[in-house]
């Protein structure tokens, strides 16, 4: 069962991102503040849930959260500043939009850049440990999926409806045949013969 809070007696926000390893589209991040006594046994890391369950939980999270927001960094910005910085920037943008100022930030993963003067903690695999991070992972994933579904209609040959911009063989073969779109990250590795490798530093 996921834990409600990292620290007691403070306003704590959980953050997570979606789309970091994709070849196309933005990176999305979400920030979620849940009530201290919040219980939802269905909440889990978004990758462990079906698409239908994620959508059901998104409705519950948005209804129950004290505050929530989504931040976006598009593929052009990703190419300019790299994907790690873009993932953190998307989280900062999500926190910027919260209607309540948090007193503590917990982030999925092992890297984060200080946000204003608010203390933070990084939690490896935090989306499987803390409710607010799991909730953030679901919002980030579902909102990004919605975006990729919408641009799939313009470029159906890349099958973003299915792969969401991730580096599947089908996606790479489509890039080889049709070239890159304005939604692709031009600094990423598109070679089919090599394993995708990102320089995150």
PDB file of C-alpha atoms in Angstrom:
ATOM      1  CA  UNK A   1       0.000   0.000   0.000  1.00  0.00           C
ATOM      2  CA  UNK A   2       1.315   3.453  -0.933  1.00  0.00           C
ATOM      3  CA  UNK A   3       2.188   5.953   1.780  1.00  0.00           C
ATOM      4  CA  UNK A   4       0.256   9.211   2.110  1.00  0.00           C
ATOM      5  CA  UNK A   5       3.112  11.591   2.969  1.00  0.00           C
ATOM      6  CA  UNK A   6       6.906  11.778   3.119  1.00  0.00           C
ATOM      7  CA  UNK A   7       6.759  14.365   5.912  1.00  0.00           C
ATOM      8  CA  UNK A   8       3.863  14.870   8.301  1.00  0.00           C
ATOM      9  CA  UNK A   9       2.273  18.174   9.209  1.00  0.00           C
ATOM     10  CA  UNK A  10       3.144  20.105   6.062  1.00  0.00           C
ATOM     11  CA  UNK A  11       1.655  20.874   2.667  1.00  0.00           C
ATOM     12  CA  UNK A  12       3.459  18.403   0.445  1.00  0.00           C
ATOM     13  CA  UNK A  13       3.330  18.116  -3.345  1.00  0.00           C
ATOM     14  CA  UNK A  14       4.254  15.022  -5.349  1.00  0.00           C
ATOM     15  CA  UNK A  15       5.758  15.409  -8.827  1.00  0.00           C
ATOM     16  CA  UNK A  16       6.393  13.075 -11.726  1.00  0.00           C
ATOM     17  CA  UNK A  17       6.899  13.276 -15.495  1.00  0.00           C
ATOM     18  CA  UNK A  18       5.904  11.321 -18.596  1.00  0.00           C
ATOM     19  CA  UNK A  19       7.507  11.086 -22.022  1.00  0.00           C
ATOM     20  CA  UNK A  20      11.156  11.383 -21.122  1.00  0.00           C
ATOM     21  CA  UNK A  21      12.285   8.524 -23.369  1.00  0.00           C
ATOM     22  CA  UNK A  22      10.149   9.399 -26.381  1.00  0.00           C
ATOM     23  CA  UNK A  23      11.353  10.341 -29.858  1.00  0.00           C
ATOM     24  CA  UNK A  24       8.453  12.717 -30.459  1.00  0.00           C
ATOM     25  CA  UNK A  25       6.205  15.062 -28.531  1.00  0.00           C
ATOM     26  CA  UNK A  26       6.588  17.075 -25.331  1.00  0.00           C
ATOM     27  CA  UNK A  27       7.525  15.934 -21.878  1.00  0.00           C
ATOM     28  CA  UNK A  28       4.658  16.403 -19.419  1.00  0.00           C
ATOM     29  CA  UNK A  29       4.875  16.687 -15.649  1.00  0.00           C
ATOM     30  CA  UNK A  30       2.257  16.927 -12.943  1.00  0.00           C
ATOM     31  CA  UNK A  31       2.209  18.239  -9.390  1.00  0.00           C
ATOM     32  CA  UNK A  32      -0.411  16.969  -6.945  1.00  0.00           C
ATOM     33  CA  UNK A  33      -1.243  17.921  -3.363  1.00  0.00           C
ATOM     34  CA  UNK A  34      -3.488  15.351  -1.664  1.00  0.00           C
ATOM     35  CA  UNK A  35      -5.259  15.569   1.692  1.00  0.00           C
ATOM     36  CA  UNK A  36      -3.280  14.163   4.627  1.00  0.00           C
ATOM     37  CA  UNK A  37      -5.921  11.516   5.285  1.00  0.00           C
ATOM     38  CA  UNK A  38      -6.337  10.556   1.628  1.00  0.00           C
ATOM     39  CA  UNK A  39      -6.893   6.883   0.865  1.00  0.00           C
ATOM     40  CA  UNK A  40      -7.175   5.339  -2.587  1.00  0.00           C
ATOM     41  CA  UNK A  41      -6.082   1.718  -2.796  1.00  0.00           C
ATOM     42  CA  UNK A  42      -6.255   1.752  -6.610  1.00  0.00           C
ATOM     43  CA  UNK A  43      -3.526   4.397  -6.914  1.00  0.00           C
ATOM     44  CA  UNK A  44      -0.231   3.033  -8.222  1.00  0.00           C
ATOM     45  CA  UNK A  45       2.601   3.803 -10.601  1.00  0.00           C
ATOM     46  CA  UNK A  46       0.885   4.723 -13.895  1.00  0.00           C
ATOM     47  CA  UNK A  47       2.991   2.147 -15.781  1.00  0.00           C
ATOM     48  CA  UNK A  48       1.356  -0.620 -13.718  1.00  0.00           C
ATOM     49  CA  UNK A  49      -2.172   0.408 -14.704  1.00  0.00           C
ATOM     50  CA  UNK A  50      -4.306  -0.053 -17.805  1.00  0.00           C
ATOM     51  CA  UNK A  51      -5.252   2.947 -19.909  1.00  0.00           C
ATOM     52  CA  UNK A  52      -8.866   2.627 -18.760  1.00  0.00           C
ATOM     53  CA  UNK A  53      -7.846   2.537 -15.085  1.00  0.00           C
ATOM     54  CA  UNK A  54      -5.539   5.556 -15.483  1.00  0.00           C
ATOM     55  CA  UNK A  55      -8.392   7.574 -16.945  1.00  0.00           C
ATOM     56  CA  UNK A  56     -10.734   6.557 -14.138  1.00  0.00           C
ATOM     57  CA  UNK A  57      -8.127   7.521 -11.550  1.00  0.00           C
ATOM     58  CA  UNK A  58      -7.434  10.863 -13.246  1.00  0.00           C
ATOM     59  CA  UNK A  59     -11.058  11.846 -12.639  1.00  0.00           C
ATOM     60  CA  UNK A  60     -10.775  10.799  -8.978  1.00  0.00           C
ATOM     61  CA  UNK A  61      -7.466  12.605  -8.471  1.00  0.00           C
ATOM     62  CA  UNK A  62      -8.717  15.843  -9.976  1.00  0.00           C
ATOM     63  CA  UNK A  63     -11.835  15.639  -7.820  1.00  0.00           C
ATOM     64  CA  UNK A  64     -10.089  14.769  -4.566  1.00  0.00           C
ATOM     65  CA  UNK A  65      -6.801  16.691  -4.726  1.00  0.00           C
ATOM     66  CA  UNK A  66      -6.352  19.883  -2.729  1.00  0.00           C
ATOM     67  CA  UNK A  67      -4.491  21.235  -5.765  1.00  0.00           C
ATOM     68  CA  UNK A  68      -3.042  19.842  -8.994  1.00  0.00           C
ATOM     69  CA  UNK A  69      -1.455  21.138 -12.175  1.00  0.00           C
ATOM     70  CA  UNK A  70       0.307  19.976 -15.326  1.00  0.00           C
ATOM     71  CA  UNK A  71       3.457  21.470 -16.865  1.00  0.00           C
ATOM     72  CA  UNK A  72       4.713  20.971 -20.429  1.00  0.00           C
ATOM     73  CA  UNK A  73       8.030  21.370 -22.241  1.00  0.00           C
ATOM     74  CA  UNK A  74       7.785  20.865 -25.989  1.00  0.00           C
ATOM     75  CA  UNK A  75      10.201  19.013 -28.260  1.00  0.00           C
ATOM     76  CA  UNK A  76      11.920  22.192 -29.456  1.00  0.00           C
ATOM     77  CA  UNK A  77      12.795  23.194 -25.899  1.00  0.00           C
ATOM     78  CA  UNK A  78      13.941  19.634 -25.221  1.00  0.00           C
ATOM     79  CA  UNK A  79      16.378  19.885 -28.131  1.00  0.00           C
ATOM     80  CA  UNK A  80      17.707  23.171 -26.757  1.00  0.00           C
ATOM     81  CA  UNK A  81      18.274  22.255 -23.110  1.00  0.00           C
ATOM     82  CA  UNK A  82      18.267  18.390 -23.064  1.00  0.00           C
ATOM     83  CA  UNK A  83      15.678  15.981 -21.722  1.00  0.00           C
ATOM     84  CA  UNK A  84      16.767  15.901 -18.079  1.00  0.00           C
ATOM     85  CA  UNK A  85      16.563  19.671 -17.703  1.00  0.00           C
ATOM     86  CA  UNK A  86      13.287  19.645 -19.637  1.00  0.00           C
ATOM     87  CA  UNK A  87      11.751  17.054 -17.297  1.00  0.00           C
ATOM     88  CA  UNK A  88      12.676  19.161 -14.277  1.00  0.00           C
ATOM     89  CA  UNK A  89      11.467  22.351 -15.979  1.00  0.00           C
ATOM     90  CA  UNK A  90       8.105  20.706 -16.682  1.00  0.00           C
ATOM     91  CA  UNK A  91       7.808  19.883 -12.965  1.00  0.00           C
ATOM     92  CA  UNK A  92       8.674  23.477 -12.050  1.00  0.00           C
ATOM     93  CA  UNK A  93       6.014  24.722 -14.461  1.00  0.00           C
ATOM     94  CA  UNK A  94       3.454  22.417 -12.886  1.00  0.00           C
ATOM     95  CA  UNK A  95       4.306  23.656  -9.381  1.00  0.00           C
ATOM     96  CA  UNK A  96       4.109  27.254 -10.663  1.00  0.00           C
ATOM     97  CA  UNK A  97       0.442  26.709 -11.490  1.00  0.00           C
ATOM     98  CA  UNK A  98      -0.662  25.296  -8.134  1.00  0.00           C
ATOM     99  CA  UNK A  99      -3.257  27.354  -6.316  1.00  0.00           C
ATOM    100  CA  UNK A 100      -1.570  26.493  -3.008  1.00  0.00           C
ATOM    101  CA  UNK A 101       2.127  27.023  -2.286  1.00  0.00           C
ATOM    102  CA  UNK A 102       3.636  23.733  -1.060  1.00  0.00           C
ATOM    103  CA  UNK A 103       5.978  23.515   1.919  1.00  0.00           C
ATOM    104  CA  UNK A 104       7.756  20.367   0.715  1.00  0.00           C
ATOM    105  CA  UNK A 105       8.287  18.683  -2.666  1.00  0.00           C
ATOM    106  CA  UNK A 106       8.753  14.979  -3.338  1.00  0.00           C
ATOM    107  CA  UNK A 107       9.910  13.948  -6.810  1.00  0.00           C
ATOM    108  CA  UNK A 108      10.046  10.601  -8.553  1.00  0.00           C
ATOM    109  CA  UNK A 109      13.623   9.739  -9.513  1.00  0.00           C
ATOM    110  CA  UNK A 110      17.045  10.836  -8.335  1.00  0.00           C
ATOM    111  CA  UNK A 111      17.508  14.308  -9.831  1.00  0.00           C
ATOM    112  CA  UNK A 112      15.759  17.630  -9.273  1.00  0.00           C
ATOM    113  CA  UNK A 113      16.722  21.278  -9.302  1.00  0.00           C
ATOM    114  CA  UNK A 114      15.774  23.374  -6.293  1.00  0.00           C
ATOM    115  CA  UNK A 115      12.434  25.139  -6.734  1.00  0.00           C
ATOM    116  CA  UNK A 116      12.521  28.577  -5.099  1.00  0.00           C
ATOM    117  CA  UNK A 117      13.281  28.014  -1.396  1.00  0.00           C
ATOM    118  CA  UNK A 118      11.067  24.976  -0.939  1.00  0.00           C
ATOM    119  CA  UNK A 119      12.876  21.869   0.382  1.00  0.00           C
ATOM    120  CA  UNK A 120      12.608  18.722  -1.721  1.00  0.00           C
ATOM    121  CA  UNK A 121      13.418  15.039  -1.650  1.00  0.00           C
ATOM    122  CA  UNK A 122      14.009  12.711  -4.592  1.00  0.00           C
ATOM    123  CA  UNK A 123      12.541   9.232  -4.242  1.00  0.00           C
ATOM    124  CA  UNK A 124      13.685   6.489  -6.604  1.00  0.00           C
ATOM    125  CA  UNK A 125      10.600   4.599  -7.797  1.00  0.00           C
ATOM    126  CA  UNK A 126       8.561   7.061  -5.781  1.00  0.00           C
ATOM    127  CA  UNK A 127       5.505   6.516  -7.972  1.00  0.00           C
ATOM    128  CA  UNK A 128       5.241   3.074  -6.389  1.00  0.00           C
ATOM    129  CA  UNK A 129       5.775   4.371  -2.840  1.00  0.00           C
ATOM    130  CA  UNK A 130       3.872   7.643  -2.296  1.00  0.00           C
ATOM    131  CA  UNK A 131       0.294   8.487  -3.189  1.00  0.00           C
ATOM    132  CA  UNK A 132       0.958  12.032  -4.391  1.00  0.00           C
ATOM    133  CA  UNK A 133       3.758  10.930  -6.741  1.00  0.00           C
ATOM    134  CA  UNK A 134       1.603   8.097  -8.088  1.00  0.00           C
ATOM    135  CA  UNK A 135      -1.211  10.594  -8.655  1.00  0.00           C
ATOM    136  CA  UNK A 136       1.202  12.917 -10.471  1.00  0.00           C
ATOM    137  CA  UNK A 137       2.426  10.061 -12.657  1.00  0.00           C
ATOM    138  CA  UNK A 138      -1.151   9.297 -13.703  1.00  0.00           C
ATOM    139  CA  UNK A 139      -1.967  12.904 -14.581  1.00  0.00           C
ATOM    140  CA  UNK A 140       1.273  13.398 -16.513  1.00  0.00           C
ATOM    141  CA  UNK A 141       0.820  10.133 -18.422  1.00  0.00           C
ATOM    142  CA  UNK A 142      -2.845  10.615 -19.332  1.00  0.00           C
ATOM    143  CA  UNK A 143      -2.508  14.237 -20.404  1.00  0.00           C
ATOM    144  CA  UNK A 144       0.519  13.410 -22.531  1.00  0.00           C
ATOM    145  CA  UNK A 145      -1.268  10.427 -24.066  1.00  0.00           C
ATOM    146  CA  UNK A 146      -4.207  12.683 -24.954  1.00  0.00           C
ATOM    147  CA  UNK A 147      -1.831  15.046 -26.746  1.00  0.00           C
ATOM    148  CA  UNK A 148      -0.131  12.249 -28.693  1.00  0.00           C
ATOM    149  CA  UNK A 149      -3.535  10.851 -29.676  1.00  0.00           C
ATOM    150  CA  UNK A 150      -4.525  14.267 -31.036  1.00  0.00           C
ATOM    151  CA  UNK A 151      -1.418  14.706 -33.199  1.00  0.00           C
ATOM    152  CA  UNK A 152      -1.683  11.106 -34.419  1.00  0.00           C
ATOM    153  CA  UNK A 153      -4.562  12.309 -36.574  1.00  0.00           C
ATOM    154  CA  UNK A 154      -2.152  14.592 -38.479  1.00  0.00           C
ATOM    155  CA  UNK A 155       0.569  11.947 -38.869  1.00  0.00           C
ATOM    156  CA  UNK A 156      -1.036   8.481 -38.679  1.00  0.00           C
ATOM    157  CA  UNK A 157       1.956   6.834 -40.372  1.00  0.00           C
ATOM    158  CA  UNK A 158       3.958   7.020 -37.109  1.00  0.00           C
ATOM    159  CA  UNK A 159       1.207   5.248 -35.123  1.00  0.00           C
ATOM    160  CA  UNK A 160       1.449   7.584 -32.142  1.00  0.00           C
ATOM    161  CA  UNK A 161      -1.986   6.365 -31.115  1.00  0.00           C
ATOM    162  CA  UNK A 162      -0.272   3.148 -30.082  1.00  0.00           C
ATOM    163  CA  UNK A 163       3.371   3.979 -29.313  1.00  0.00           C
ATOM    164  CA  UNK A 164       2.791   7.519 -27.900  1.00  0.00           C
ATOM    165  CA  UNK A 165       6.078   8.632 -29.469  1.00  0.00           C
ATOM    166  CA  UNK A 166       8.269   5.994 -27.826  1.00  0.00           C
ATOM    167  CA  UNK A 167      11.075   4.391 -29.884  1.00  0.00           C
ATOM    168  CA  UNK A 168       9.331   1.254 -31.090  1.00  0.00           C
ATOM    169  CA  UNK A 169      10.674  -0.461 -34.190  1.00  0.00           C
ATOM    170  CA  UNK A 170       7.544   0.560 -36.103  1.00  0.00           C
ATOM    171  CA  UNK A 171       8.079   4.200 -35.140  1.00  0.00           C
ATOM    172  CA  UNK A 172      11.733   4.120 -36.190  1.00  0.00           C
ATOM    173  CA  UNK A 173      10.882   2.450 -39.509  1.00  0.00           C
ATOM    174  CA  UNK A 174       8.263   5.140 -40.176  1.00  0.00           C
ATOM    175  CA  UNK A 175      10.868   7.845 -39.502  1.00  0.00           C
ATOM    176  CA  UNK A 176      13.233   6.095 -41.912  1.00  0.00           C
ATOM    177  CA  UNK A 177      10.537   6.078 -44.605  1.00  0.00           C
ATOM    178  CA  UNK A 178       8.757   9.421 -44.026  1.00  0.00           C
ATOM    179  CA  UNK A 179      11.369  11.521 -42.227  1.00  0.00           C
ATOM    180  CA  UNK A 180      10.896  13.693 -39.154  1.00  0.00           C
ATOM    181  CA  UNK A 181       7.923  15.890 -38.305  1.00  0.00           C
ATOM    182  CA  UNK A 182       7.931  19.165 -36.416  1.00  0.00           C
ATOM    183  CA  UNK A 183       7.011  17.140 -33.310  1.00  0.00           C
ATOM    184  CA  UNK A 184      10.139  14.962 -33.344  1.00  0.00           C
ATOM    185  CA  UNK A 185      13.119  15.586 -31.065  1.00  0.00           C
ATOM    186  CA  UNK A 186      15.937  16.045 -33.540  1.00  0.00           C
ATOM    187  CA  UNK A 187      18.718  15.528 -30.972  1.00  0.00           C
ATOM    188  CA  UNK A 188      17.610  11.974 -30.170  1.00  0.00           C
ATOM    189  CA  UNK A 189      18.983   8.767 -31.701  1.00  0.00           C
ATOM    190  CA  UNK A 190      16.798   7.315 -34.462  1.00  0.00           C
ATOM    191  CA  UNK A 191      19.070   4.516 -35.673  1.00  0.00           C
ATOM    192  CA  UNK A 192      17.411   1.135 -35.814  1.00  0.00           C
ATOM    193  CA  UNK A 193      20.672  -0.785 -35.447  1.00  0.00           C
ATOM    194  CA  UNK A 194      21.629   0.846 -32.164  1.00  0.00           C
ATOM    195  CA  UNK A 195      19.927   0.856 -28.801  1.00  0.00           C
ATOM    196  CA  UNK A 196      18.451   4.264 -28.040  1.00  0.00           C
ATOM    197  CA  UNK A 197      20.868   6.110 -25.763  1.00  0.00           C
ATOM    198  CA  UNK A 198      20.243   9.523 -24.259  1.00  0.00           C
ATOM    199  CA  UNK A 199      22.861  11.817 -22.839  1.00  0.00           C
ATOM    200  CA  UNK A 200      20.962  13.198 -19.885  1.00  0.00           C
ATOM    201  CA  UNK A 201      23.740  15.426 -18.590  1.00  0.00           C
TER     202      UNK A 201
END
